[in-house]
Short mmCIF file of C-alpha atoms in Angstrom, two decimals:
data_model
loop_
_atom_site.label_atom_id
_atom_site.label_comp_id
_atom_site.label_asym_id
_atom_site.label_seq_id
_atom_site.Cartn_x
_atom_site.Cartn_y
_atom_site.Cartn_z
CA UNK A 1061 -67.97 -10.55 -34.41
CA UNK A 1062 -68.02 -7.93 -37.05
CA UNK A 1063 -64.69 -8.47 -38.75
CA UNK A 1064 -65.84 -9.96 -42.02
CA UNK A 1065 -64.99 -13.55 -41.19
CA UNK A 1066 -67.15 -16.42 -42.35
CA UNK A 1067 -66.48 -19.02 -39.74
CA UNK A 1068 -69.47 -20.58 -37.85
CA UNK A 1069 -69.60 -20.91 -34.09
CA UNK A 1070 -68.70 -24.51 -33.30
CA UNK A 1071 -68.87 -24.72 -29.49
CA UNK A 1072 -70.16 -22.65 -26.63
CA UNK A 1073 -70.22 -22.54 -22.84
CA UNK A 1074 -70.04 -20.15 -19.95
CA UNK A 1075 -66.67 -19.11 -18.49
CA UNK A 1076 -66.96 -21.21 -15.37
CA UNK A 1077 -67.33 -24.34 -17.50
CA UNK A 1078 -64.41 -23.65 -19.79
CA UNK A 1079 -61.78 -26.36 -19.92
CA UNK A 1080 -59.00 -27.18 -22.35
CA UNK A 1081 -60.12 -29.77 -24.94
CA UNK A 1082 -58.65 -33.17 -24.22
CA UNK A 1083 -58.95 -36.38 -26.20
CA UNK A 1084 -61.47 -34.81 -28.63
CA UNK A 1085 -64.35 -35.27 -26.18
CA UNK A 1086 -65.36 -31.59 -26.29
CA UNK A 1087 -65.32 -31.69 -30.07
CA UNK A 1088 -68.10 -34.28 -30.36
CA UNK A 1089 -70.48 -33.81 -33.33
CA UNK A 1090 -68.27 -31.16 -34.87
CA UNK A 1091 -67.61 -32.17 -38.53
CA UNK A 1092 -64.03 -32.98 -39.47
CA UNK A 1093 -62.43 -29.98 -41.23
CA UNK A 1094 -64.84 -27.43 -39.71
CA UNK A 1095 -63.29 -24.15 -38.62
CA UNK A 1096 -63.97 -24.29 -34.99
CA UNK A 1097 -64.70 -21.28 -32.75
CA UNK A 1098 -65.38 -21.56 -29.03
CA UNK A 1099 -67.67 -19.11 -27.20
CA UNK A 1100 -67.03 -18.40 -23.51
CA UNK A 1101 -70.12 -16.59 -22.46
CA UNK A 1102 -71.20 -14.79 -19.27
CA UNK A 1103 -67.82 -13.13 -18.84
CA UNK A 1104 -69.52 -10.36 -16.96
CA UNK A 1105 -66.72 -9.24 -14.56
CA UNK A 1106 -63.08 -8.51 -14.85
CA UNK A 1107 -62.31 -11.63 -12.82
CA UNK A 1108 -64.29 -13.86 -15.14
CA UNK A 1109 -62.74 -12.24 -18.24
CA UNK A 1110 -59.30 -12.95 -16.73
CA UNK A 1111 -60.36 -16.62 -16.20
CA UNK A 1112 -61.59 -16.86 -19.73
CA UNK A 1113 -58.35 -15.51 -21.10
CA UNK A 1114 -56.48 -18.14 -19.16
CA UNK A 1115 -58.91 -20.86 -20.40
CA UNK A 1116 -58.44 -19.66 -24.03
CA UNK A 1117 -54.74 -20.75 -24.05
CA UNK A 1118 -55.78 -24.38 -23.59
CA UNK A 1119 -58.79 -24.20 -25.92
CA UNK A 1120 -56.75 -22.78 -28.86
CA UNK A 1121 -55.17 -26.20 -29.33
CA UNK A 1122 -58.62 -27.43 -30.59
CA UNK A 1123 -60.37 -24.29 -31.64
CA UNK A 1124 -59.42 -21.71 -34.26
CA UNK A 1125 -60.58 -18.80 -32.11
CA UNK A 1126 -61.99 -18.34 -28.61
CA UNK A 1127 -64.57 -15.56 -28.25
CA UNK A 1128 -65.08 -14.14 -24.78
CA UNK A 1129 -68.43 -12.43 -24.42
CA UNK A 1130 -71.38 -11.33 -22.40
CA UNK A 1131 -74.41 -12.34 -24.57
CA UNK A 1132 -77.91 -12.11 -23.24
CA UNK A 1133 -81.04 -13.30 -24.85
CA UNK A 1134 -84.64 -11.97 -24.68
CA UNK A 1135 -85.96 -11.36 -21.20
CA UNK A 1136 -82.50 -10.51 -19.77
CA UNK A 1137 -81.82 -7.36 -17.87
CA UNK A 1138 -81.48 -5.36 -21.01
CA UNK A 1139 -77.76 -4.85 -20.72
CA UNK A 1140 -75.96 -4.52 -24.09
CA UNK A 1141 -74.36 -7.68 -25.40
CA UNK A 1142 -70.63 -7.38 -25.64
CA UNK A 1143 -67.77 -9.21 -27.08
CA UNK A 1144 -64.77 -8.61 -24.78
CA UNK A 1145 -61.99 -10.47 -26.64
CA UNK A 1146 -61.25 -12.79 -29.55
CA UNK A 1147 -58.27 -14.95 -28.72
CA UNK A 1148 -56.27 -16.45 -31.61
CA UNK A 1149 -53.06 -18.31 -31.95
CA UNK A 1150 -50.32 -15.80 -32.84
CA UNK A 1151 -47.30 -16.62 -34.93
CA UNK A 1152 -43.78 -15.23 -34.65
CA UNK A 1153 -41.60 -14.21 -37.59
CA UNK A 1154 -38.00 -13.42 -36.74
CA UNK A 1155 -36.24 -11.42 -39.54
CA UNK A 1156 -32.62 -12.59 -39.56
CA UNK A 1157 -31.54 -12.36 -43.16
CA UNK A 1158 -29.45 -9.15 -43.41
CA UNK A 1159 -25.77 -8.90 -44.09
CA UNK A 1160 -25.11 -6.39 -41.20
CA UNK A 1161 -22.72 -4.40 -43.25
CA UNK A 1162 -22.36 -1.59 -40.67
CA UNK A 1163 -21.46 -4.28 -38.09
CA UNK A 1164 -18.74 -5.89 -40.22
CA UNK A 1165 -19.83 -9.34 -39.01
CA UNK A 1166 -23.09 -11.23 -38.59
CA UNK A 1167 -24.87 -9.46 -35.82
CA UNK A 1168 -27.35 -12.22 -35.65
CA UNK A 1169 -24.58 -14.30 -34.09
CA UNK A 1170 -23.30 -11.80 -31.57
CA UNK A 1171 -23.23 -13.23 -28.04
CA UNK A 1172 -25.92 -12.06 -25.56
CA UNK A 1173 -26.13 -13.63 -22.06
CA UNK A 1174 -24.44 -16.75 -23.31
CA UNK A 1175 -26.36 -17.32 -26.60
CA UNK A 1176 -26.39 -15.70 -30.07
CA UNK A 1177 -28.80 -12.81 -30.58
CA UNK A 1178 -30.94 -14.68 -33.08
CA UNK A 1179 -31.30 -17.68 -30.80
CA UNK A 1180 -32.36 -15.37 -27.97
CA UNK A 1181 -35.06 -13.73 -30.13
CA UNK A 1182 -36.33 -17.04 -31.30
CA UNK A 1183 -36.39 -18.44 -27.81
CA UNK A 1184 -38.17 -15.46 -26.45
CA UNK A 1185 -40.82 -15.82 -29.14
CA UNK A 1186 -41.35 -19.43 -28.09
CA UNK A 1187 -41.36 -18.55 -24.44
CA UNK A 1188 -44.09 -16.06 -25.14
CA UNK A 1189 -46.27 -18.71 -26.70
CA UNK A 1190 -46.05 -17.72 -30.33
CA UNK A 1191 -46.81 -20.68 -32.58
CA UNK A 1192 -45.44 -21.24 -35.11
CA UNK A 1193 -42.18 -19.40 -34.80
CA UNK A 1194 -40.50 -18.84 -38.26
CA UNK A 1195 -36.94 -17.53 -38.55
CA UNK A 1196 -36.10 -16.01 -41.92
CA UNK A 1197 -32.36 -16.39 -42.85
CA UNK A 1198 -30.42 -15.08 -45.72
CA UNK A 1199 -26.88 -13.72 -45.85
CA UNK A 1200 -25.51 -16.18 -43.24
CA UNK A 1201 -28.13 -18.87 -43.65
CA UNK A 1202 -25.99 -21.80 -42.57
CA UNK A 1203 -24.50 -20.20 -39.56
CA UNK A 1204 -27.83 -18.70 -38.37
CA UNK A 1205 -29.65 -21.95 -38.84
CA UNK A 1206 -26.91 -23.69 -36.83
CA UNK A 1207 -27.37 -21.27 -33.96
CA UNK A 1208 -31.05 -22.29 -33.75
CA UNK A 1209 -30.41 -26.03 -33.39
CA UNK A 1210 -32.72 -27.72 -30.93
CA UNK A 1211 -35.43 -25.09 -30.94
CA UNK A 1212 -38.90 -25.97 -32.07
CA UNK A 1213 -39.35 -23.68 -34.97
CA UNK A 1214 -39.20 -23.32 -38.70
CA UNK A 1215 -36.23 -21.88 -40.66
CA UNK A 1216 -36.88 -20.52 -44.09
CA UNK A 1217 -33.94 -19.31 -46.20
CA UNK A 1218 -34.70 -16.14 -48.17
CA UNK A 1219 -32.59 -16.51 -51.32
CA UNK A 1220 -33.55 -13.03 -52.37
CA UNK A 1221 -32.39 -11.37 -49.07
CA UNK A 1222 -30.25 -8.77 -50.85
CA UNK A 1223 -33.46 -7.27 -52.27
CA UNK A 1224 -34.28 -5.70 -48.89
CA UNK A 1225 -36.30 -6.43 -45.76
CA UNK A 1226 -39.48 -6.67 -47.68
CA UNK A 1227 -38.34 -9.90 -49.23
CA UNK A 1228 -37.86 -11.42 -45.78
CA UNK A 1229 -41.29 -10.29 -44.66
CA UNK A 1230 -42.81 -11.93 -47.74
CA UNK A 1231 -40.83 -15.12 -47.23
CA UNK A 1232 -42.04 -15.30 -43.62
CA UNK A 1233 -45.70 -14.79 -44.64
CA UNK A 1234 -45.39 -17.44 -47.43
CA UNK A 1235 -44.05 -19.93 -44.85
CA UNK A 1236 -46.90 -19.01 -42.52
CA UNK A 1237 -49.42 -19.94 -45.20
CA UNK A 1238 -53.11 -20.11 -44.27
CA UNK A 1239 -52.60 -19.86 -40.43
CA UNK A 1240 -55.50 -17.70 -39.43
CA UNK A 1241 -54.05 -15.62 -36.61
CA UNK A 1242 -51.88 -12.48 -36.36
CA UNK A 1243 -48.06 -12.47 -36.59
CA UNK A 1244 -45.58 -10.74 -34.32
CA UNK A 1245 -42.45 -9.59 -36.28
CA UNK A 1246 -39.13 -9.57 -34.35
CA UNK A 1247 -35.79 -8.24 -35.31
CA UNK A 1248 -32.55 -9.88 -34.16
CA UNK A 1249 -30.76 -6.59 -33.32
CA UNK A 1250 -33.08 -5.64 -30.40
CA UNK A 1251 -31.79 -7.63 -27.44
CA UNK A 1252 -34.08 -6.26 -24.71
CA UNK A 1253 -37.25 -7.70 -26.03
CA UNK A 1254 -38.75 -10.02 -23.38
CA UNK A 1255 -41.62 -12.52 -23.53
CA UNK A 1256 -43.92 -10.33 -21.48
CA UNK A 1257 -44.05 -7.51 -23.98
CA UNK A 1258 -44.98 -10.00 -26.65
CA UNK A 1259 -47.72 -11.50 -24.53
CA UNK A 1260 -48.99 -7.92 -23.84
CA UNK A 1261 -49.30 -7.32 -27.59
CA UNK A 1262 -51.19 -10.53 -28.11
CA UNK A 1263 -53.61 -9.79 -25.29
CA UNK A 1264 -54.17 -6.23 -26.48
CA UNK A 1265 -54.92 -7.56 -30.02
CA UNK A 1266 -57.42 -10.01 -28.58
CA UNK A 1267 -59.21 -7.16 -26.81
CA UNK A 1268 -59.05 -4.55 -29.60
CA UNK A 1269 -58.71 -6.62 -32.79
CA UNK A 1270 -56.65 -3.70 -34.04
CA UNK A 1271 -54.88 -4.14 -37.29
CA UNK A 1272 -51.47 -3.32 -35.89
CA UNK A 1273 -50.38 -3.37 -32.20
CA UNK A 1274 -47.02 -2.06 -31.04
CA UNK A 1275 -45.33 -0.99 -27.80
CA UNK A 1276 -44.75 2.59 -27.00
CA UNK A 1277 -41.84 3.79 -24.83
CA UNK A 1278 -41.55 7.41 -23.75
CA UNK A 1279 -43.80 8.40 -26.58
CA UNK A 1280 -41.91 6.55 -29.22
CA UNK A 1281 -43.11 3.43 -31.08
CA UNK A 1282 -40.93 0.40 -30.48
CA UNK A 1283 -40.62 -3.24 -31.65
CA UNK A 1284 -41.78 -5.93 -31.87
CA UNK A 1285 -44.96 -5.27 -33.81
CA UNK A 1286 -48.03 -7.39 -34.15
CA UNK A 1287 -49.87 -7.42 -37.45
CA UNK A 1288 -53.41 -8.78 -37.85
CA UNK A 1289 -53.90 -11.18 -40.81
CA UNK A 1290 -56.05 -8.58 -42.66
CA UNK A 1291 -52.86 -6.51 -43.10
CA UNK A 1292 -50.89 -9.47 -44.66
CA UNK A 1293 -51.77 -8.57 -48.30
CA UNK A 1294 -50.28 -5.12 -47.77
CA UNK A 1295 -47.19 -6.53 -46.08
CA UNK A 1296 -46.67 -8.94 -48.95
CA UNK A 1297 -46.94 -6.08 -51.45
CA UNK A 1298 -43.98 -4.15 -49.90
CA UNK A 1299 -40.87 -3.78 -52.10
CA UNK A 1300 -37.19 -3.12 -51.49
CA UNK A 1301 -35.98 -2.32 -47.98
CA UNK A 1302 -39.41 -1.13 -46.81
CA UNK A 1303 -40.58 -2.65 -43.50
CA UNK A 1304 -43.96 -2.38 -41.95
CA UNK A 1305 -44.01 1.43 -41.57
CA UNK A 1306 -46.09 1.92 -44.75
CA UNK A 1307 -48.65 -0.59 -43.59
CA UNK A 1308 -48.90 1.08 -40.16
CA UNK A 1309 -49.55 4.36 -41.93
CA UNK A 1310 -52.44 2.85 -43.80
CA UNK A 1311 -54.08 0.88 -40.92
CA UNK A 1312 -53.01 2.84 -37.93
CA UNK A 1313 -51.32 1.54 -34.80
CA UNK A 1314 -52.79 0.54 -31.40
CA UNK A 1315 -50.07 1.56 -29.00
CA UNK A 1316 -49.33 -0.18 -25.70
CA UNK A 1317 -47.42 1.75 -23.11
CA UNK A 1318 -44.21 0.00 -21.96
CA UNK A 1319 -41.95 1.29 -19.16
CA UNK A 1320 -38.58 -0.19 -19.95
CA UNK A 1321 -36.71 2.22 -22.19
CA UNK A 1322 -34.25 -0.37 -23.14
CA UNK A 1323 -36.80 -1.72 -25.57
CA UNK A 1324 -35.77 1.14 -27.84
CA UNK A 1325 -32.23 -0.13 -28.06
CA UNK A 1326 -31.09 -1.61 -31.28
CA UNK A 1327 -27.61 -2.85 -32.35
CA UNK A 1328 -26.47 -1.59 -35.78
CA UNK A 1329 -22.75 -1.43 -35.19
CA UNK A 1330 -20.09 -2.47 -32.69
CA UNK A 1331 -20.40 0.71 -30.69
CA UNK A 1332 -24.12 0.08 -30.24
CA UNK A 1333 -23.28 -3.41 -29.13
CA UNK A 1334 -20.78 -2.28 -26.54
CA UNK A 1335 -23.33 0.29 -25.15
CA UNK A 1336 -26.06 -2.32 -25.01
CA UNK A 1337 -23.82 -4.70 -23.10
CA UNK A 1338 -23.41 -2.02 -20.45
CA UNK A 1339 -27.21 -1.78 -20.02
CA UNK A 1340 -27.72 -5.46 -19.31
#
């Protein structure tokens, strides 16, 4: 599908026949270790493309990617073949390593609707279907890890957290390893992030295959931000307190309009926290 990947198509069918893979029966004759891609063809209408997107969620457990397309062979009506979406499993990386010096206390552990902010962000990432979810700790590693108890995620302690946010970005990517999909980066100090905005980013990435996808509120770019895997080398090369802005400048950003202005709220100090509580 024109993005420089070398995988071979491992399974195909039309949208109406798409079903989640169970018990390995739909993987018959596929060699062990093959990088599997499913093709859902004949997605010729908006309704069928919506059905395909829903089916992709189940298929991604067995397939690396699910391609939704309208491909026609010789003798068809001459309509141009189209790839409508490429669905991939998206990871979540929650950056929670900072010392929160302006706050005067660990803002990752501030209460929000009955749970610490860091737990809320991790839980929302899981609720949105991100897999795996990785939380990068640092300054308050033990306390933050304790606040995440019981959640199905990975915690990685960034021992070099004082070197700036770039070190946490790198630690998250190292933990992610060879996972082939994009990653959504979340910050613990933005309490109004909901699962729906994350899902929207993932869907827009599947449709556009943009290098970077981010929400836009009232003309301003907001967080969280999704990065395609082809940007990971640039993210890993960041230094100091640099975040992903430099990478966005290189690759460009596909913006997704979002109506809730509270997505722009972040909590840097106690006054920010008090104001945010009033907006709940």
